Short mmCIF file of C-alpha atoms in Angstrom, two decimals:
data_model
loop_
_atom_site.label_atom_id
_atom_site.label_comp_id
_atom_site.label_asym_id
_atom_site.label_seq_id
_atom_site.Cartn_x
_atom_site.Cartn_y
_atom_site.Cartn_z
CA UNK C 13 0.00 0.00 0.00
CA UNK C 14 3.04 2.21 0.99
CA UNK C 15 4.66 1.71 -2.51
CA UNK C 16 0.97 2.55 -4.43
CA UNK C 17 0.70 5.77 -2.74
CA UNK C 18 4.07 6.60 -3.81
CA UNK C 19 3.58 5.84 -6.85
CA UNK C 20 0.59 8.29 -7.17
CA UNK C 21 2.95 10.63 -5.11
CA UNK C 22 5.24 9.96 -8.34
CA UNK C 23 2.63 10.12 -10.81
CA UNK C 24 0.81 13.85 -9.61
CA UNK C 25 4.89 15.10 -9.16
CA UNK C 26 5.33 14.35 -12.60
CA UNK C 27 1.79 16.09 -14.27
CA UNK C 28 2.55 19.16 -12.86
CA UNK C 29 6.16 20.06 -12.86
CA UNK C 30 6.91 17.92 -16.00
CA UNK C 31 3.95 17.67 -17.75
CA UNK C 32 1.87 20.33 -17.42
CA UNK C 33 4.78 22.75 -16.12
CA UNK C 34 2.46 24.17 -13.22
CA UNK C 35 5.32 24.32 -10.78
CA UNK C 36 8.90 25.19 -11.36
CA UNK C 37 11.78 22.69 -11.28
CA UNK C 38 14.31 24.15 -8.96
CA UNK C 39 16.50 23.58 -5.98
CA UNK C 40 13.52 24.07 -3.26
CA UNK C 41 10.86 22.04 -5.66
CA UNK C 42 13.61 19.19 -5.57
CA UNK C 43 14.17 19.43 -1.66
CA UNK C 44 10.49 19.37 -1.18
CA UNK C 45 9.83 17.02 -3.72
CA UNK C 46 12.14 14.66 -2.03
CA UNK C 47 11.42 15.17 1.35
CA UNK C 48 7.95 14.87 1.53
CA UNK C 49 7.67 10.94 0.86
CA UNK C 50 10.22 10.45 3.19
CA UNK C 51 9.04 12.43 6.22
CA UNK C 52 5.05 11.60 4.75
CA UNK C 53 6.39 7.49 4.74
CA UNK C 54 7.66 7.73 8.35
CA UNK C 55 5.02 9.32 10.12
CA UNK C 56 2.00 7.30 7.86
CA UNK C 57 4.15 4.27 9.04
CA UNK C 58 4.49 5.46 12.80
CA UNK C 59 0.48 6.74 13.10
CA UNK C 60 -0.01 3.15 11.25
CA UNK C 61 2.01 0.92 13.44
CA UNK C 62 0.52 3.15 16.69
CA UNK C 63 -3.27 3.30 15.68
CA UNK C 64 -3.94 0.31 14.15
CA UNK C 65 -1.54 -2.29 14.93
CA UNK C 66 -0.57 -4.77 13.07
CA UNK C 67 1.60 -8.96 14.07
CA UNK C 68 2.40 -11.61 11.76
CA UNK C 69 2.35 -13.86 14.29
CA UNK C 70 -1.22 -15.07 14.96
CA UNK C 71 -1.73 -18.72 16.35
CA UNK C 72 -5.78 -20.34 16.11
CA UNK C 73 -5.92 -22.74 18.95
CA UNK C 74 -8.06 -25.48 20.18
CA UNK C 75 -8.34 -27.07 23.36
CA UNK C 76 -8.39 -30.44 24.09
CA UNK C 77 -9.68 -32.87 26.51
CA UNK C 78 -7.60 -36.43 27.26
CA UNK C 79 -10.17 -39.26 27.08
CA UNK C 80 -9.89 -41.42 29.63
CA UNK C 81 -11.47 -43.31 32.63
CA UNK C 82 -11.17 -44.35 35.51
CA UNK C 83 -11.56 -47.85 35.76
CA UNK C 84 -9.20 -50.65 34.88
CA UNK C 85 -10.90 -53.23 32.51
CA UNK C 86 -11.08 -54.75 28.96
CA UNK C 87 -12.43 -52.45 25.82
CA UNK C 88 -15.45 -54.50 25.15
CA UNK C 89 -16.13 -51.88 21.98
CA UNK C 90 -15.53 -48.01 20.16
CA UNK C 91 -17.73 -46.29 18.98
CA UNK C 92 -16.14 -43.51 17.10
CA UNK C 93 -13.43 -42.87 14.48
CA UNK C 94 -10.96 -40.92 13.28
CA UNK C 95 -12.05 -37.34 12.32
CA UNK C 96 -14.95 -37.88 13.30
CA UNK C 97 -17.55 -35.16 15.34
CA UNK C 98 -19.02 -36.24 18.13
CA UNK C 99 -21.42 -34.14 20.77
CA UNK C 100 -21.11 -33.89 24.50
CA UNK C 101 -23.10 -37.36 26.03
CA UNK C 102 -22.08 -39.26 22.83
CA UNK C 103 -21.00 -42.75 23.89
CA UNK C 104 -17.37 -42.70 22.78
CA UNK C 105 -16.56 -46.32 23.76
CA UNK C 106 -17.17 -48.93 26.92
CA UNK C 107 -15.26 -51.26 28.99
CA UNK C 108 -16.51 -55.08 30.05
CA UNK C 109 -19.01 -54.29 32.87
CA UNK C 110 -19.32 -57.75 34.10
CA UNK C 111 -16.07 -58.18 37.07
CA UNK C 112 -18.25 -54.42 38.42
CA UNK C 113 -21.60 -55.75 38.05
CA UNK C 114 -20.47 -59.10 39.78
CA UNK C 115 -18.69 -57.10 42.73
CA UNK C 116 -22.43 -55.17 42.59
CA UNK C 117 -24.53 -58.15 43.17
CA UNK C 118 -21.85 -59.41 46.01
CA UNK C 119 -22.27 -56.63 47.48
CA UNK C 120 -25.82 -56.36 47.56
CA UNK C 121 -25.75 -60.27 48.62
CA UNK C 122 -23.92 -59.22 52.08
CA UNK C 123 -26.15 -56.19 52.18
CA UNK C 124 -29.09 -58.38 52.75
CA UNK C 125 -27.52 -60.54 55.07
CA UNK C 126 -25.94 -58.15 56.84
CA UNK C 127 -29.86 -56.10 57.18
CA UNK C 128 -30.98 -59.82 58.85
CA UNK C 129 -28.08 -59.92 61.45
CA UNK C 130 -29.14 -56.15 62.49
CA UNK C 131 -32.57 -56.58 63.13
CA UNK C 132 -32.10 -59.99 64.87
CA UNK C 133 -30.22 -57.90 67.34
CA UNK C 134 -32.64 -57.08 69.26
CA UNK C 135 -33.79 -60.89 69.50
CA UNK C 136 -29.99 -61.83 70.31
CA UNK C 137 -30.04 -59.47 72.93
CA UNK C 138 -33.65 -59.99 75.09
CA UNK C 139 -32.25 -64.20 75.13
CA UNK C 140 -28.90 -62.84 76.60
CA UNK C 141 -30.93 -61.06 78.91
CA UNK C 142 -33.11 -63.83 79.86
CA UNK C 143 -30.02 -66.19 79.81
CA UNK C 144 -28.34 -63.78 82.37
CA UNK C 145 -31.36 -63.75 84.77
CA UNK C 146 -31.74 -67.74 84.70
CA UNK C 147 -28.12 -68.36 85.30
CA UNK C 148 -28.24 -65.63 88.03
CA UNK C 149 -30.83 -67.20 89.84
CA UNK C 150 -29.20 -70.38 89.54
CA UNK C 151 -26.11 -68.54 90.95
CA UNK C 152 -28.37 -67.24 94.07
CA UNK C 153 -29.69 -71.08 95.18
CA UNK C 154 -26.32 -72.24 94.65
CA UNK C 155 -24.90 -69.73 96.59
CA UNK C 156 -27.42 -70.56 99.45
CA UNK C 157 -26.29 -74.03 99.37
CA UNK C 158 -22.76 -73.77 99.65
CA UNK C 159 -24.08 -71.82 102.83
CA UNK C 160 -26.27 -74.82 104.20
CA UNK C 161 -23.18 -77.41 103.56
CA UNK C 162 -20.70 -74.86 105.36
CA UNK C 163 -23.03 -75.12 108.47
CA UNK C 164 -23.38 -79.21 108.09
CA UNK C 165 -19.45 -79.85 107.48
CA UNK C 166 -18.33 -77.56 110.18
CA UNK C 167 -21.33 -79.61 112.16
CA UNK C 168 -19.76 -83.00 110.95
CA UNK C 169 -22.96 -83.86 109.86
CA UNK C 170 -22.79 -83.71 106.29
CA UNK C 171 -19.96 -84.90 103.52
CA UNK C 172 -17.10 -82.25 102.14
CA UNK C 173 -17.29 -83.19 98.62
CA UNK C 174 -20.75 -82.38 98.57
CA UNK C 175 -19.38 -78.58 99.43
CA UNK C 176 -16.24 -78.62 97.16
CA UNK C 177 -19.10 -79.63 94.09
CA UNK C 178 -21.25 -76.64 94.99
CA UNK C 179 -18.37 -74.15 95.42
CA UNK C 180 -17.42 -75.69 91.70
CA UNK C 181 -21.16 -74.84 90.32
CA UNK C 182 -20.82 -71.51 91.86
CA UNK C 183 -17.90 -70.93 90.15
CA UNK C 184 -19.28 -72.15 86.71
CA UNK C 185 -22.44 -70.20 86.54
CA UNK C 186 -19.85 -67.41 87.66
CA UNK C 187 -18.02 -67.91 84.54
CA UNK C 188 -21.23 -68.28 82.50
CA UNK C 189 -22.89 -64.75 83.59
CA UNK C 190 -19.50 -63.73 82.58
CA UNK C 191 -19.42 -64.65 78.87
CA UNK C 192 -22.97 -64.04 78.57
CA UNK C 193 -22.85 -60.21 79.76
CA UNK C 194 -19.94 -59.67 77.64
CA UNK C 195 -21.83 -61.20 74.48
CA UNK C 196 -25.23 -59.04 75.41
CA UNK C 197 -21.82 -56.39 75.34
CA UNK C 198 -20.88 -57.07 72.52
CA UNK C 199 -24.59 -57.35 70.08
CA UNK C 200 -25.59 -53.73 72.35
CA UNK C 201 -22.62 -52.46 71.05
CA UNK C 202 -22.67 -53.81 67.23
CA UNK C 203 -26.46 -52.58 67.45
CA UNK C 204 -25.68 -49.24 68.79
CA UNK C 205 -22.95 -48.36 66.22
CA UNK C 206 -24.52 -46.07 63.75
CA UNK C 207 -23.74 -43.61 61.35
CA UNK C 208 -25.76 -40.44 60.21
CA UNK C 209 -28.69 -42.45 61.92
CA UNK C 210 -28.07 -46.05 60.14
CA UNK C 211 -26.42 -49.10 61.60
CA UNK C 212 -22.90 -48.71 60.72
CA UNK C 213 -22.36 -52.09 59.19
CA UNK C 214 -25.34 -51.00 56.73
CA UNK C 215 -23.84 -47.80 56.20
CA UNK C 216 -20.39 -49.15 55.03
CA UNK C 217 -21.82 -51.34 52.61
CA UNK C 218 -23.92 -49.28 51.26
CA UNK C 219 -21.08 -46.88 50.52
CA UNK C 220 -19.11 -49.75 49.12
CA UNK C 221 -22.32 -50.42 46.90
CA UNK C 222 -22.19 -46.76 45.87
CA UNK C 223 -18.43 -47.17 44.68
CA UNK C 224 -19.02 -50.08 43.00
CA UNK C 225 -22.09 -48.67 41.08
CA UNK C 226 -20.22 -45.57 40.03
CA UNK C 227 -17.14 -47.93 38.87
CA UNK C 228 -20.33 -49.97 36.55
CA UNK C 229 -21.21 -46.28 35.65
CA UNK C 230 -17.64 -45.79 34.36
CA UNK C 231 -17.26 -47.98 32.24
CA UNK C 232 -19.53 -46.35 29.44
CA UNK C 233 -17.28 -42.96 28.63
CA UNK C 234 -18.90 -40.26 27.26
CA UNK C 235 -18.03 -37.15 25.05
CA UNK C 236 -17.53 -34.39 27.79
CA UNK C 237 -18.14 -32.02 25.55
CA UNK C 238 -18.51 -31.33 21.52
CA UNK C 239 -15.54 -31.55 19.54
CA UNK C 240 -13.53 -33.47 16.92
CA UNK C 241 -11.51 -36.92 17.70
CA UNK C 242 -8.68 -36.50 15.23
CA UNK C 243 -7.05 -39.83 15.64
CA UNK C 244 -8.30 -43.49 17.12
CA UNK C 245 -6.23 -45.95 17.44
CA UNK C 246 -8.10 -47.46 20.96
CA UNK C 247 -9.12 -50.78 20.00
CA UNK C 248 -11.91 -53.78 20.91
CA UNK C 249 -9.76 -55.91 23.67
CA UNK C 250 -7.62 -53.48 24.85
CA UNK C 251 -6.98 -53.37 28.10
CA UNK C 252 -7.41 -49.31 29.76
CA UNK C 253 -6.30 -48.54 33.10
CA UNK C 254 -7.00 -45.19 35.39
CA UNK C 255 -6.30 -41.86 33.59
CA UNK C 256 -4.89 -43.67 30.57
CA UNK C 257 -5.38 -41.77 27.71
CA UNK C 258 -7.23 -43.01 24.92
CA UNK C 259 -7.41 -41.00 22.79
CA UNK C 260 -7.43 -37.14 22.56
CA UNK C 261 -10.73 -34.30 21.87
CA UNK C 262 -10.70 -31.47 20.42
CA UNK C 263 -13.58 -28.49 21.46
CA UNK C 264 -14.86 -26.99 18.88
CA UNK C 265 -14.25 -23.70 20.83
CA UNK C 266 -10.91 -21.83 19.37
CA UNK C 267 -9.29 -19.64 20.67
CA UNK C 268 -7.35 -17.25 18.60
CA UNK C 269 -4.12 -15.19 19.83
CA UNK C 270 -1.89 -12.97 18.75
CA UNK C 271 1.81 -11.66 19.69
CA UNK C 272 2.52 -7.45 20.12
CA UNK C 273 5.22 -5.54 20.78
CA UNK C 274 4.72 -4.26 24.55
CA UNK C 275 4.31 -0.50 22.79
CA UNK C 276 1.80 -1.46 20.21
CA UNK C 277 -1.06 -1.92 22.25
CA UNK C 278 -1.81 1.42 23.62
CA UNK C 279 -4.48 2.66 21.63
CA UNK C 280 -6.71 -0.51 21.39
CA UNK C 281 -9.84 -1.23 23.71
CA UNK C 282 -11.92 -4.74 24.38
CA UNK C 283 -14.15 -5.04 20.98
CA UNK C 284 -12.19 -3.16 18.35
CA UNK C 285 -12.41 -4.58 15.09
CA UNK C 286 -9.88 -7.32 14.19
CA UNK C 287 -9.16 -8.77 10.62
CA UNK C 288 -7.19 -12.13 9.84
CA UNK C 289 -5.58 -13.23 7.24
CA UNK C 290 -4.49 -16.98 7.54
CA UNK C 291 -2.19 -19.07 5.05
CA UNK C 292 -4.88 -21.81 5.54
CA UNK C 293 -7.26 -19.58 4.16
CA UNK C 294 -5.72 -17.65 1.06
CA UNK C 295 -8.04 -14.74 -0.36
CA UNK C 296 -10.35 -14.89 2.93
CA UNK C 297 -10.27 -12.04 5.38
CA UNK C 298 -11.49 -13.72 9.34
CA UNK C 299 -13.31 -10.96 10.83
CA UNK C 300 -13.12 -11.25 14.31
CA UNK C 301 -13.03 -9.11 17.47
CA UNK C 302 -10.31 -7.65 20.19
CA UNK C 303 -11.81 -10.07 23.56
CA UNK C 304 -9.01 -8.64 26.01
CA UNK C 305 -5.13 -8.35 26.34
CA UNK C 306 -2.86 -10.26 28.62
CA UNK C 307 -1.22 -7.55 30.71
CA UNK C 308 1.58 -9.94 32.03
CA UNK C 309 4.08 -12.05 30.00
CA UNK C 310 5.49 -15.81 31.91
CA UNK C 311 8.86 -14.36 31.99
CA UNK C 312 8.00 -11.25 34.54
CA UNK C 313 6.27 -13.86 36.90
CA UNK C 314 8.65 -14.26 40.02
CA UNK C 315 8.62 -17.68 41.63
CA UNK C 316 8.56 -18.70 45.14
CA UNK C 317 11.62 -18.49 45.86
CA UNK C 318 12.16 -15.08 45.06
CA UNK C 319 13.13 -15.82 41.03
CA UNK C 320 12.20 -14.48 37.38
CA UNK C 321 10.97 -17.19 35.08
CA UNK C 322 12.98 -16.30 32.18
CA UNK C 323 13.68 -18.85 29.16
CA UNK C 324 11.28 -22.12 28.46
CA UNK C 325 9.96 -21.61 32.04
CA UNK C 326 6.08 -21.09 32.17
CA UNK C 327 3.12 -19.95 34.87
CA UNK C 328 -0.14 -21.35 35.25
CA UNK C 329 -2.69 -19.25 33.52
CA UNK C 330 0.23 -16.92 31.33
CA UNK C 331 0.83 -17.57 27.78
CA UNK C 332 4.03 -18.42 27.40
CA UNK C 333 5.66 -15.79 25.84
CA UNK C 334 9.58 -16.19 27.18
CA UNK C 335 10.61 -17.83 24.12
CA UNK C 336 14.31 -18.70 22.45
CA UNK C 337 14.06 -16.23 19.79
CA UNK C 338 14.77 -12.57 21.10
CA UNK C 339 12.67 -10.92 18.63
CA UNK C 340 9.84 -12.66 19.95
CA UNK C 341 10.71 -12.13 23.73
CA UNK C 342 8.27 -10.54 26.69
CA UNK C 343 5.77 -9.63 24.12
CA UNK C 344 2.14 -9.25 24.99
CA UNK C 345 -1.32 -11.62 24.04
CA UNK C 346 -3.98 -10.29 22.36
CA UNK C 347 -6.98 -12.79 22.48
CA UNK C 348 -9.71 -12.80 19.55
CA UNK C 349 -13.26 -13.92 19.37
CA UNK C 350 -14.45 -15.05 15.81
CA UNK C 351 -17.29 -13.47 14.53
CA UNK C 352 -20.56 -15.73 14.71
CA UNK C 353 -20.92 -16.19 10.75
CA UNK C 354 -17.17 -16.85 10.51
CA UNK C 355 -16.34 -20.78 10.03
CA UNK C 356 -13.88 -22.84 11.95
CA UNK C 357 -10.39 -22.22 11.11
CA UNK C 358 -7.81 -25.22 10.80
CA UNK C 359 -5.92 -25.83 14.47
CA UNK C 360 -2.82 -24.17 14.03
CA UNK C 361 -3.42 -22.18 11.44
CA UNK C 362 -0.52 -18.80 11.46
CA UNK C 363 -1.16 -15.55 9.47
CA UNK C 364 -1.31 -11.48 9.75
CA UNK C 365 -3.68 -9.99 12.05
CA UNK C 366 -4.75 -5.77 12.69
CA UNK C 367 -6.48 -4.44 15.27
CA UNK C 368 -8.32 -1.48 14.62
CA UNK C 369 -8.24 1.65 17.13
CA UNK C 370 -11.26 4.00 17.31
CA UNK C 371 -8.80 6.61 16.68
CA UNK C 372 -7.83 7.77 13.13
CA UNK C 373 -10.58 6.27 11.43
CA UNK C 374 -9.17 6.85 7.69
CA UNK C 375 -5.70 4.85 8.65
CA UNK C 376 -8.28 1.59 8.56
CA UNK C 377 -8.76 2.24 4.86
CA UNK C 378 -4.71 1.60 4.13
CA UNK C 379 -4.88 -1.40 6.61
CA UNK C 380 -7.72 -2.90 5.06
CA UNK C 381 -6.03 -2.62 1.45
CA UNK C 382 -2.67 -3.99 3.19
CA UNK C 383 -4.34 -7.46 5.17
CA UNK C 384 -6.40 -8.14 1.58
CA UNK C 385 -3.04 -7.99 -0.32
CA UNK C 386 -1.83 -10.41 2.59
CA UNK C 387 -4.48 -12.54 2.17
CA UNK C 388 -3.82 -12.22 -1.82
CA UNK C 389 -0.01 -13.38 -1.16
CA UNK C 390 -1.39 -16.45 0.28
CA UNK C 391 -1.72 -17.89 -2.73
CA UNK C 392 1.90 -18.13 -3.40
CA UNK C 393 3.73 -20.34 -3.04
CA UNK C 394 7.50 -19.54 -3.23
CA UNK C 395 9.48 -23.05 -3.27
CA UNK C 396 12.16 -24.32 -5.49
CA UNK C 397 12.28 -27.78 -4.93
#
């Protein structure tokens, strides 16, 4: 665009001094003549560069989501293939659910039986009860006894053994109450045991029966979310284990940046107008809009321990914009949004992009000629070999 209006510059210089003879050829028509591209060039160039800023380094981006799941098992089929679109709740492919639906019904075998030994509790306990009071009594007469054959021995009227055989019952039923308090113990305590109002035993099985009916649930993966699977290679019989990846997704949402000079941004505000011109899409101008800058480049982030993350380091959340080229070092991100009638662009498509300013309307005009004659370029294709 710079050389056409130069050329015109040319062209008008030429009617009326050479042509037409309107204005003299002399030493101050030469200086001026001269001068005025030059000093005209620079500060169109400057106002350009300042006003409506233009990178050649624009990146369209995807993200993507690993496939995977979280149970270990056998593929028992797939359901998709390569390049192919899917939307989010699509069945993408399942694991054998038989070993989880097996642990399932073991599970809710014990659960049963485990419901049966609770509520016989209660049972279990009123016969330890009644067990305790029997043997007690049993204890009290015996007890009496051992009394009566104290009196009779120390009387020599009745036999010893006879008093060492009560003193033995005594002890027995002794032993008895014993064991059978500590078993009416042991079912009050079992029975007692709860948890958020439930018998405890019930409780933990039920929350192993929860686990093991979310691991059945797993093993049907669905699409998280729309996209495009650009490669499958997960096949029937193979064997997945926990966060294994099977394959990658790609959202359909892109995300488009773009890399400034730390200067260049000054002028531009959240929804300016934005223009693209992509070598994936030769002859097509993207219309898109500013969404926001990234005030902060990965190599100004300090660390914990006090350090600048300079070089290949990144930061959670940054760009990463510390890179091994020096022309392309500490500069800013400028993050588009597509237009709604624009299509998808190709992942990792590069190209030119300008952002126009609200300032200085008129300089959009010599952009707008200078992205189509980028986008013209495209077709080109400048190899030898």
């Amino acid at each position: 665009m710079l050389e056409l209006l130069i050329g015109i510059y040319a062209g008008i210089c030429w009617l009326l001094i050479k042509k037409l003879k309107l204005i003299p050829w002399n030493f101050n028509t030469q200086i001026i003549v001269f001068s005025l591209p030059i000093f005209g060039s620079i500060a169109l160039i400057l106002s350009l560069n300042y006003f409506c800023p233009i990178t050649s380094d624009v990146k369209v981006g995807n993200r993507s989501v690993d496939i995977t799941t979280q149970t270990l098992g056998k593929v028992k089929k797939v359901y998709v293939k390569t390049n192919q679109e899917v939307k989010k709740g699509d069945t993408l492919f399942t694991i054998d659910p038989v070993p989880y639906q097996q642990e399932i019904n073991s599970l809710e075998a014990q659960l049963s039986n485990v419901k049966s030994t609770v509520s016989s509790y209660n049972l279990d306990i009123d016969a330890a009860r009644k067990n305790i009071t029997s043997l007690q009594y049993q204890l009290n007469l015996i007890n009496k006894r051992i009394k009566q054959y104290q009196e009779l021995v120390d009387a020599g009227a009745a036999n010893r053994f006879d008093l060492e055989q009560a003193i033995a019952t005594s002890q027995d039923l002794q032993s008895r109450i014993n064991a059978a308090q500590a078993q009416k113990s042991s079912l009050e305590t079992k029975y007692n045991a709860t948890h958020h109002g439930e018998n405890a035993s019930i409780a933990e099985l039920k929350a192993k029966l929860e686990q093991a009916n979310w691991n059945l649930s797993q093993t049907v993966v669905l699409a998280p979310t729309d996209g495009l699977i650009p490669n499958v290679q997960l096949n029937e019989g193979a064997m997945m284990a926990p966060f294994k990846s099977a394959f990658v997704l790609i959202q359909k949402q892109q995300s488009v940046i773009a890399f400034f000079s730390q200067n260049e941004l000054e002028t531009v505000k959240n929804g300016d107008e934005v223009e693209l011109a992509l070598k994936t899409a030769p002859g097509r101008v993207v219309k898109a809009k500013l969404d926001y800058v990234v005030d902060a480049t990965s190599q100004g982030i300090m660390n914990n321990a006090g350090g600048l993350l300079g070089g290949n380091s990144t930061t959670s959340g940054i760009p990463e914009t510390a890179r091994q080229l020096p022309e392309t070092d500490g500069k800013l991100i400028a993050k588009f949004v597509l237009d709604e009638n624009e299509q998808l662009l190709t992942v990792g498509s590069r190209g030119t992009a300008v952002i126009y300013s609200k300032h200085i309307k008129p300089l959009h005009l010599i952009r707008k000629v200078m992205v189509r004659v980028s986008s013209k370029l495209n077709y080109l294709i400048p190899k030898l070999h």
